[in-house]
């Protein structure tokens, strides 16, 4: 379910609509959230809205990462394909660059070096693009759910096991360790535990957002390195050198 669906479900439950035997439908994630609320006695609608707010932030960041990675992939494709396009243009203008590349040892060497550099540049850029790791949509949600539960009730040992298992299924199992540590600290200091856990979840999302956006901002500058080291030399040996050599060969033929 999307955050909007979760809020709609919360509004439906608030209105007392009970004609659905299973309000979560086939969504295992929502079913787990509702089951946790049922086991703890926490208000289902409040839990659903908390989860919806957290998902909103995580999905927005995930979308930013996906757009940046896709843009980088398209840029890498265009830059890698540029020599091939330029070769076609040189043939149309009668420079015979392709004939030079296929017509002798020097051309074969240029072709091998250019293709190797192009492939290396593509792989390098692709590796840089993959550094923008999309965050888990569930980042911080386990802490938000636990904080909401603890703000109204306690958590039994069997429910703790369920929460730990849910965190592992959502891909955020490490968050449970932080929650346990925070609860221990709260018991020692007397500080309200729900506020500490909620702050930890907020900080976790903030750090994730900072890491992803920093990677997005650094990507254009990083892509200049394979452009200069691999793709520009590939363009030169695949297009400039063959075009000049082809024009020179044509000039000498016409002179003779």
PDB file of C-alpha atoms in Angstrom:
ATOM      1  CA  UNK A   1       0.000   0.000   0.000  1.00  0.00           C
ATOM      2  CA  UNK A   2       1.043   3.574  -0.642  1.00  0.00           C
ATOM      3  CA  UNK A   3       1.055   6.203   2.135  1.00  0.00           C
ATOM      4  CA  UNK A   4      -2.200   7.542   0.708  1.00  0.00           C
ATOM      5  CA  UNK A   5      -3.760   4.075   0.948  1.00  0.00           C
ATOM      6  CA  UNK A   6      -2.627   3.801   4.570  1.00  0.00           C
ATOM      7  CA  UNK A   7      -4.205   7.144   5.447  1.00  0.00           C
ATOM      8  CA  UNK A   8      -7.390   6.147   3.639  1.00  0.00           C
ATOM      9  CA  UNK A   9      -7.460   2.887   5.605  1.00  0.00           C
ATOM     10  CA  UNK A  10      -6.922   4.805   8.851  1.00  0.00           C
ATOM     11  CA  UNK A  11      -9.798   7.136   7.992  1.00  0.00           C
ATOM     12  CA  UNK A  12     -11.996   4.132   7.213  1.00  0.00           C
ATOM     13  CA  UNK A  13     -11.179   2.544  10.564  1.00  0.00           C
ATOM     14  CA  UNK A  14     -11.770   5.887  12.317  1.00  0.00           C
ATOM     15  CA  UNK A  15     -15.226   5.995  10.769  1.00  0.00           C
ATOM     16  CA  UNK A  16     -15.980   2.569  12.205  1.00  0.00           C
ATOM     17  CA  UNK A  17     -16.392   0.886   8.832  1.00  0.00           C
ATOM     18  CA  UNK A  18     -16.008  -2.832   9.494  1.00  0.00           C
ATOM     19  CA  UNK A  19     -17.418  -4.459   6.382  1.00  0.00           C
ATOM     20  CA  UNK A  20     -13.923  -5.674   5.416  1.00  0.00           C
ATOM     21  CA  UNK A  21     -12.952  -8.881   7.164  1.00  0.00           C
ATOM     22  CA  UNK A  22      -9.305  -8.128   6.403  1.00  0.00           C
ATOM     23  CA  UNK A  23      -8.614  -4.397   6.058  1.00  0.00           C
ATOM     24  CA  UNK A  24      -5.026  -5.066   4.966  1.00  0.00           C
ATOM     25  CA  UNK A  25      -6.093  -7.178   1.997  1.00  0.00           C
ATOM     26  CA  UNK A  26      -3.129  -9.023   0.490  1.00  0.00           C
ATOM     27  CA  UNK A  27      -0.521  -6.566   1.808  1.00  0.00           C
ATOM     28  CA  UNK A  28       1.677  -8.499   4.259  1.00  0.00           C
ATOM     29  CA  UNK A  29       3.396  -5.329   5.490  1.00  0.00           C
ATOM     30  CA  UNK A  30       0.126  -3.657   6.493  1.00  0.00           C
ATOM     31  CA  UNK A  31      -1.159  -6.926   7.943  1.00  0.00           C
ATOM     32  CA  UNK A  32       1.886  -7.054  10.217  1.00  0.00           C
ATOM     33  CA  UNK A  33       1.361  -3.449  11.303  1.00  0.00           C
ATOM     34  CA  UNK A  34      -2.272  -4.123  12.181  1.00  0.00           C
ATOM     35  CA  UNK A  35      -1.379  -7.343  13.988  1.00  0.00           C
ATOM     36  CA  UNK A  36       1.234  -5.520  16.072  1.00  0.00           C
ATOM     37  CA  UNK A  37      -1.360  -2.885  16.976  1.00  0.00           C
ATOM     38  CA  UNK A  38      -3.837  -5.610  17.927  1.00  0.00           C
ATOM     39  CA  UNK A  39      -1.318  -7.475  20.105  1.00  0.00           C
ATOM     40  CA  UNK A  40      -0.243  -4.339  21.964  1.00  0.00           C
ATOM     41  CA  UNK A  41      -3.577  -2.575  22.162  1.00  0.00           C
ATOM     42  CA  UNK A  42      -2.161   0.534  20.478  1.00  0.00           C
ATOM     43  CA  UNK A  43      -4.602   2.534  18.321  1.00  0.00           C
ATOM     44  CA  UNK A  44      -4.489   1.112  14.808  1.00  0.00           C
ATOM     45  CA  UNK A  45      -5.249   4.405  13.115  1.00  0.00           C
ATOM     46  CA  UNK A  46      -2.415   6.236  14.874  1.00  0.00           C
ATOM     47  CA  UNK A  47       0.034   3.479  13.960  1.00  0.00           C
ATOM     48  CA  UNK A  48      -1.096   3.564  10.324  1.00  0.00           C
ATOM     49  CA  UNK A  49      -0.673   7.338  10.092  1.00  0.00           C
ATOM     50  CA  UNK A  50       2.778   7.203  11.679  1.00  0.00           C
ATOM     51  CA  UNK A  51       3.838   4.557   9.171  1.00  0.00           C
ATOM     52  CA  UNK A  52       2.350   6.578   6.291  1.00  0.00           C
ATOM     53  CA  UNK A  53       4.333   9.677   7.291  1.00  0.00           C
ATOM     54  CA  UNK A  54       7.570   7.685   7.490  1.00  0.00           C
ATOM     55  CA  UNK A  55       6.913   5.999   4.147  1.00  0.00           C
ATOM     56  CA  UNK A  56       6.311   9.383   2.513  1.00  0.00           C
ATOM     57  CA  UNK A  57       9.801  10.575   3.414  1.00  0.00           C
ATOM     58  CA  UNK A  58      11.468   7.292   2.470  1.00  0.00           C
ATOM     59  CA  UNK A  59       9.691   6.929  -0.878  1.00  0.00           C
ATOM     60  CA  UNK A  60      10.527  10.517  -1.834  1.00  0.00           C
ATOM     61  CA  UNK A  61      14.216   9.833  -1.181  1.00  0.00           C
ATOM     62  CA  UNK A  62      14.036   6.522  -3.036  1.00  0.00           C
ATOM     63  CA  UNK A  63      12.551   8.348  -6.035  1.00  0.00           C
ATOM     64  CA  UNK A  64      15.362  10.942  -5.976  1.00  0.00           C
ATOM     65  CA  UNK A  65      17.977   8.176  -5.973  1.00  0.00           C
ATOM     66  CA  UNK A  66      16.261   6.338  -8.836  1.00  0.00           C
ATOM     67  CA  UNK A  67      16.018   9.501 -10.967  1.00  0.00           C
ATOM     68  CA  UNK A  68      19.691  10.344 -10.408  1.00  0.00           C
ATOM     69  CA  UNK A  69      20.812   6.805 -11.243  1.00  0.00           C
ATOM     70  CA  UNK A  70      18.660   6.693 -14.385  1.00  0.00           C
ATOM     71  CA  UNK A  71      19.950  10.075 -15.567  1.00  0.00           C
ATOM     72  CA  UNK A  72      23.534   8.933 -15.049  1.00  0.00           C
ATOM     73  CA  UNK A  73      22.860   5.745 -17.003  1.00  0.00           C
ATOM     74  CA  UNK A  74      21.389   7.696 -19.929  1.00  0.00           C
ATOM     75  CA  UNK A  75      24.353  10.093 -19.908  1.00  0.00           C
ATOM     76  CA  UNK A  76      26.796   7.186 -19.939  1.00  0.00           C
ATOM     77  CA  UNK A  77      24.933   5.583 -22.847  1.00  0.00           C
ATOM     78  CA  UNK A  78      24.978   8.792 -24.916  1.00  0.00           C
ATOM     79  CA  UNK A  79      28.672   9.431 -24.266  1.00  0.00           C
ATOM     80  CA  UNK A  80      29.599   5.828 -25.057  1.00  0.00           C
ATOM     81  CA  UNK A  81      27.542   5.789 -28.270  1.00  0.00           C
ATOM     82  CA  UNK A  82      28.849   9.160 -29.486  1.00  0.00           C
ATOM     83  CA  UNK A  83      31.849   7.725 -31.420  1.00  0.00           C
ATOM     84  CA  UNK A  84      29.569   5.354 -33.366  1.00  0.00           C
ATOM     85  CA  UNK A  85      27.228   8.209 -34.284  1.00  0.00           C
ATOM     86  CA  UNK A  86      30.178  10.385 -35.316  1.00  0.00           C
ATOM     87  CA  UNK A  87      31.571   7.584 -37.505  1.00  0.00           C
ATOM     88  CA  UNK A  88      28.276   7.449 -39.386  1.00  0.00           C
ATOM     89  CA  UNK A  89      28.402  11.216 -39.916  1.00  0.00           C
ATOM     90  CA  UNK A  90      31.995  11.066 -41.203  1.00  0.00           C
ATOM     91  CA  UNK A  91      30.988   8.390 -43.711  1.00  0.00           C
ATOM     92  CA  UNK A  92      28.121  10.567 -44.941  1.00  0.00           C
ATOM     93  CA  UNK A  93      30.578  13.423 -45.505  1.00  0.00           C
ATOM     94  CA  UNK A  94      32.977  11.157 -47.387  1.00  0.00           C
ATOM     95  CA  UNK A  95      35.804  11.111 -44.841  1.00  0.00           C
ATOM     96  CA  UNK A  96      35.996   7.280 -44.914  1.00  0.00           C
ATOM     97  CA  UNK A  97      36.932   6.968 -41.238  1.00  0.00           C
ATOM     98  CA  UNK A  98      35.337   3.533 -41.030  1.00  0.00           C
ATOM     99  CA  UNK A  99      37.386   2.337 -43.986  1.00  0.00           C
ATOM    100  CA  UNK A 100      40.545   3.408 -42.183  1.00  0.00           C
ATOM    101  CA  UNK A 101      39.555   1.538 -39.012  1.00  0.00           C
ATOM    102  CA  UNK A 102      38.900  -1.684 -40.929  1.00  0.00           C
ATOM    103  CA  UNK A 103      41.561  -1.362 -43.594  1.00  0.00           C
ATOM    104  CA  UNK A 104      44.876  -2.034 -41.890  1.00  0.00           C
ATOM    105  CA  UNK A 105      46.896  -2.700 -38.724  1.00  0.00           C
ATOM    106  CA  UNK A 106      46.901   0.923 -37.539  1.00  0.00           C
ATOM    107  CA  UNK A 107      43.142   1.127 -37.976  1.00  0.00           C
ATOM    108  CA  UNK A 108      42.675  -2.179 -36.168  1.00  0.00           C
ATOM    109  CA  UNK A 109      44.800  -0.884 -33.293  1.00  0.00           C
ATOM    110  CA  UNK A 110      42.708   2.299 -33.080  1.00  0.00           C
ATOM    111  CA  UNK A 111      39.537   0.221 -33.176  1.00  0.00           C
ATOM    112  CA  UNK A 112      40.726  -2.110 -30.397  1.00  0.00           C
ATOM    113  CA  UNK A 113      41.935   0.739 -28.180  1.00  0.00           C
ATOM    114  CA  UNK A 114      38.779   2.781 -28.771  1.00  0.00           C
ATOM    115  CA  UNK A 115      36.389  -0.078 -28.084  1.00  0.00           C
ATOM    116  CA  UNK A 116      38.320  -1.086 -24.981  1.00  0.00           C
ATOM    117  CA  UNK A 117      38.336   2.478 -23.658  1.00  0.00           C
ATOM    118  CA  UNK A 118      34.618   2.873 -24.413  1.00  0.00           C
ATOM    119  CA  UNK A 119      33.769  -0.351 -22.599  1.00  0.00           C
ATOM    120  CA  UNK A 120      35.973   0.624 -19.665  1.00  0.00           C
ATOM    121  CA  UNK A 121      34.357   4.061 -19.469  1.00  0.00           C
ATOM    122  CA  UNK A 122      30.875   2.548 -19.562  1.00  0.00           C
ATOM    123  CA  UNK A 123      31.685   0.089 -16.773  1.00  0.00           C
ATOM    124  CA  UNK A 124      33.340   2.811 -14.698  1.00  0.00           C
ATOM    125  CA  UNK A 125      30.342   5.122 -15.015  1.00  0.00           C
ATOM    126  CA  UNK A 126      27.966   2.273 -14.266  1.00  0.00           C
ATOM    127  CA  UNK A 127      29.889   1.480 -11.089  1.00  0.00           C
ATOM    128  CA  UNK A 128      29.699   5.138 -10.035  1.00  0.00           C
ATOM    129  CA  UNK A 129      25.968   5.164 -10.737  1.00  0.00           C
ATOM    130  CA  UNK A 130      25.412   2.111  -8.555  1.00  0.00           C
ATOM    131  CA  UNK A 131      26.951   3.890  -5.578  1.00  0.00           C
ATOM    132  CA  UNK A 132      23.670   5.767  -5.216  1.00  0.00           C
ATOM    133  CA  UNK A 133      22.005   3.085  -3.145  1.00  0.00           C
ATOM    134  CA  UNK A 134      18.259   3.518  -2.832  1.00  0.00           C
ATOM    135  CA  UNK A 135      17.308   3.484   0.859  1.00  0.00           C
ATOM    136  CA  UNK A 136      14.959   0.908   2.270  1.00  0.00           C
ATOM    137  CA  UNK A 137      11.360   2.176   2.254  1.00  0.00           C
ATOM    138  CA  UNK A 138      11.105   0.847   5.821  1.00  0.00           C
ATOM    139  CA  UNK A 139      13.976   2.941   7.220  1.00  0.00           C
ATOM    140  CA  UNK A 140      13.020   4.218  10.684  1.00  0.00           C
ATOM    141  CA  UNK A 141       9.538   2.709  10.583  1.00  0.00           C
ATOM    142  CA  UNK A 142      10.225   0.060  13.226  1.00  0.00           C
ATOM    143  CA  UNK A 143      11.343   2.746  15.670  1.00  0.00           C
ATOM    144  CA  UNK A 144       8.312   4.912  14.886  1.00  0.00           C
ATOM    145  CA  UNK A 145       5.967   1.990  15.499  1.00  0.00           C
ATOM    146  CA  UNK A 146       7.664   1.044  18.782  1.00  0.00           C
ATOM    147  CA  UNK A 147       7.658   4.682  19.941  1.00  0.00           C
ATOM    148  CA  UNK A 148       3.950   5.004  19.194  1.00  0.00           C
ATOM    149  CA  UNK A 149       3.203   1.781  21.081  1.00  0.00           C
ATOM    150  CA  UNK A 150       5.269   2.812  24.105  1.00  0.00           C
ATOM    151  CA  UNK A 151       3.536   6.194  24.224  1.00  0.00           C
ATOM    152  CA  UNK A 152       0.258   4.446  25.107  1.00  0.00           C
ATOM    153  CA  UNK A 153       1.186   1.033  26.533  1.00  0.00           C
ATOM    154  CA  UNK A 154       4.004  -1.390  27.279  1.00  0.00           C
ATOM    155  CA  UNK A 155       5.472  -4.198  25.201  1.00  0.00           C
ATOM    156  CA  UNK A 156       5.366  -7.799  26.362  1.00  0.00           C
ATOM    157  CA  UNK A 157       8.231 -10.213  25.717  1.00  0.00           C
ATOM    158  CA  UNK A 158       6.310 -12.129  23.038  1.00  0.00           C
ATOM    159  CA  UNK A 159       5.499  -8.870  21.258  1.00  0.00           C
ATOM    160  CA  UNK A 160       9.187  -7.906  21.392  1.00  0.00           C
ATOM    161  CA  UNK A 161       9.970 -11.116  19.509  1.00  0.00           C
ATOM    162  CA  UNK A 162       7.325 -10.262  16.916  1.00  0.00           C
ATOM    163  CA  UNK A 163       8.725  -6.758  16.484  1.00  0.00           C
ATOM    164  CA  UNK A 164      12.257  -8.076  16.101  1.00  0.00           C
ATOM    165  CA  UNK A 165      11.095 -10.578  13.468  1.00  0.00           C
ATOM    166  CA  UNK A 166       9.133  -7.879  11.640  1.00  0.00           C
ATOM    167  CA  UNK A 167      12.190  -5.636  11.522  1.00  0.00           C
ATOM    168  CA  UNK A 168      14.234  -8.433   9.967  1.00  0.00           C
ATOM    169  CA  UNK A 169      11.540  -9.083   7.350  1.00  0.00           C
ATOM    170  CA  UNK A 170      11.418  -5.372   6.506  1.00  0.00           C
ATOM    171  CA  UNK A 171      15.195  -5.283   6.069  1.00  0.00           C
ATOM    172  CA  UNK A 172      15.814  -3.043   9.094  1.00  0.00           C
ATOM    173  CA  UNK A 173      16.724  -5.637  11.704  1.00  0.00           C
ATOM    174  CA  UNK A 174      19.631  -3.534  12.966  1.00  0.00           C
ATOM    175  CA  UNK A 175      17.168  -0.915  14.199  1.00  0.00           C
ATOM    176  CA  UNK A 176      15.932  -3.282  16.884  1.00  0.00           C
ATOM    177  CA  UNK A 177      19.381  -3.325  18.515  1.00  0.00           C
ATOM    178  CA  UNK A 178      19.277   0.471  18.755  1.00  0.00           C
ATOM    179  CA  UNK A 179      15.783   0.320  20.224  1.00  0.00           C
ATOM    180  CA  UNK A 180      16.914  -2.136  22.911  1.00  0.00           C
ATOM    181  CA  UNK A 181      19.867   0.103  23.811  1.00  0.00           C
ATOM    182  CA  UNK A 182      17.649   3.189  23.991  1.00  0.00           C
ATOM    183  CA  UNK A 183      15.153   1.432  26.260  1.00  0.00           C
ATOM    184  CA  UNK A 184      17.988   0.416  28.589  1.00  0.00           C
ATOM    185  CA  UNK A 185      19.259   4.002  28.673  1.00  0.00           C
ATOM    186  CA  UNK A 186      15.765   5.323  29.354  1.00  0.00           C
ATOM    187  CA  UNK A 187      15.329   2.942  32.294  1.00  0.00           C
ATOM    188  CA  UNK A 188      18.608   4.139  33.802  1.00  0.00           C
ATOM    189  CA  UNK A 189      17.965   7.851  33.305  1.00  0.00           C
ATOM    190  CA  UNK A 190      14.196   8.035  33.677  1.00  0.00           C
ATOM    191  CA  UNK A 191      13.791   9.815  30.329  1.00  0.00           C
ATOM    192  CA  UNK A 192      10.549   8.985  28.436  1.00  0.00           C
ATOM    193  CA  UNK A 193      11.547   6.183  26.103  1.00  0.00           C
ATOM    194  CA  UNK A 194       9.064   6.883  23.310  1.00  0.00           C
ATOM    195  CA  UNK A 195      10.548  10.318  22.637  1.00  0.00           C
ATOM    196  CA  UNK A 196      14.086   8.925  22.521  1.00  0.00           C
ATOM    197  CA  UNK A 197      13.137   6.179  20.073  1.00  0.00           C
ATOM    198  CA  UNK A 198      11.193   8.593  17.881  1.00  0.00           C
ATOM    199  CA  UNK A 199      14.190  10.947  17.811  1.00  0.00           C
ATOM    200  CA  UNK A 200      16.491   8.052  16.895  1.00  0.00           C
ATOM    201  CA  UNK A 201      14.239   7.091  13.970  1.00  0.00           C
ATOM    202  CA  UNK A 202      14.139  10.687  12.781  1.00  0.00           C
ATOM    203  CA  UNK A 203      17.936  10.917  12.986  1.00  0.00           C
ATOM    204  CA  UNK A 204      18.334   7.627  11.118  1.00  0.00           C
ATOM    205  CA  UNK A 205      16.209   8.935   8.250  1.00  0.00           C
ATOM    206  CA  UNK A 206      18.073  12.255   8.286  1.00  0.00           C
ATOM    207  CA  UNK A 207      21.460  10.537   8.014  1.00  0.00           C
ATOM    208  CA  UNK A 208      20.175   8.286   5.230  1.00  0.00           C
ATOM    209  CA  UNK A 209      18.812  11.309   3.376  1.00  0.00           C
ATOM    210  CA  UNK A 210      22.125  13.158   3.798  1.00  0.00           C
ATOM    211  CA  UNK A 211      24.139  10.161   2.547  1.00  0.00           C
ATOM    212  CA  UNK A 212      21.976   9.618  -0.530  1.00  0.00           C
ATOM    213  CA  UNK A 213      21.803  13.297  -1.494  1.00  0.00           C
ATOM    214  CA  UNK A 214      25.547  13.712  -1.000  1.00  0.00           C
ATOM    215  CA  UNK A 215      26.127  10.790  -3.382  1.00  0.00           C
ATOM    216  CA  UNK A 216      23.727  12.357  -5.905  1.00  0.00           C
ATOM    217  CA  UNK A 217      25.495  15.729  -5.733  1.00  0.00           C
ATOM    218  CA  UNK A 218      28.960  14.185  -6.119  1.00  0.00           C
ATOM    219  CA  UNK A 219      28.028  11.970  -9.069  1.00  0.00           C
ATOM    220  CA  UNK A 220      28.354  14.556 -11.912  1.00  0.00           C
ATOM    221  CA  UNK A 221      31.864  15.481 -10.806  1.00  0.00           C
ATOM    222  CA  UNK A 222      32.870  11.847 -10.396  1.00  0.00           C
ATOM    223  CA  UNK A 223      31.644  11.007 -13.895  1.00  0.00           C
ATOM    224  CA  UNK A 224      34.074  13.532 -15.378  1.00  0.00           C
ATOM    225  CA  UNK A 225      36.948  11.188 -14.477  1.00  0.00           C
ATOM    226  CA  UNK A 226      35.934   8.261 -16.739  1.00  0.00           C
ATOM    227  CA  UNK A 227      34.887  10.822 -19.342  1.00  0.00           C
ATOM    228  CA  UNK A 228      38.396  12.264 -19.461  1.00  0.00           C
ATOM    229  CA  UNK A 229      40.336   9.044 -18.898  1.00  0.00           C
ATOM    230  CA  UNK A 230      38.346   6.659 -21.109  1.00  0.00           C
ATOM    231  CA  UNK A 231      35.570   8.126 -23.228  1.00  0.00           C
ATOM    232  CA  UNK A 232      37.330  11.200 -24.598  1.00  0.00           C
ATOM    233  CA  UNK A 233      40.412   9.181 -25.703  1.00  0.00           C
ATOM    234  CA  UNK A 234      38.032   6.604 -27.203  1.00  0.00           C
ATOM    235  CA  UNK A 235      36.298   9.367 -29.163  1.00  0.00           C
ATOM    236  CA  UNK A 236      39.657  10.612 -30.453  1.00  0.00           C
ATOM    237  CA  UNK A 237      40.989   7.229 -31.622  1.00  0.00           C
ATOM    238  CA  UNK A 238      37.636   6.087 -33.033  1.00  0.00           C
ATOM    239  CA  UNK A 239      36.619   9.267 -34.851  1.00  0.00           C
ATOM    240  CA  UNK A 240      39.197  12.067 -34.980  1.00  0.00           C
ATOM    241  CA  UNK A 241      42.220   9.966 -35.939  1.00  0.00           C
ATOM    242  CA  UNK A 242      40.327   7.874 -38.550  1.00  0.00           C
ATOM    243  CA  UNK A 243      38.639  10.981 -40.003  1.00  0.00           C
ATOM    244  CA  UNK A 244      41.935  12.834 -40.396  1.00  0.00           C
ATOM    245  CA  UNK A 245      43.639   9.722 -41.773  1.00  0.00           C
ATOM    246  CA  UNK A 246      40.753   9.088 -44.159  1.00  0.00           C
ATOM    247  CA  UNK A 247      40.868  12.654 -45.473  1.00  0.00           C
ATOM    248  CA  UNK A 248      44.645  12.404 -45.871  1.00  0.00           C
ATOM    249  CA  UNK A 249      44.350   9.146 -47.815  1.00  0.00           C
ATOM    250  CA  UNK A 250      41.714  10.682 -50.066  1.00  0.00           C
ATOM    251  CA  UNK A 251      43.892  13.747 -50.652  1.00  0.00           C
ATOM    252  CA  UNK A 252      46.935  11.689 -51.618  1.00  0.00           C
ATOM    253  CA  UNK A 253      44.844   9.503 -53.938  1.00  0.00           C
ATOM    254  CA  UNK A 254      43.439  12.546 -55.712  1.00  0.00           C
ATOM    255  CA  UNK A 255      46.921  14.086 -55.970  1.00  0.00           C
ATOM    256  CA  UNK A 256      48.364  10.967 -57.530  1.00  0.00           C
TER     257      UNK A 256
END
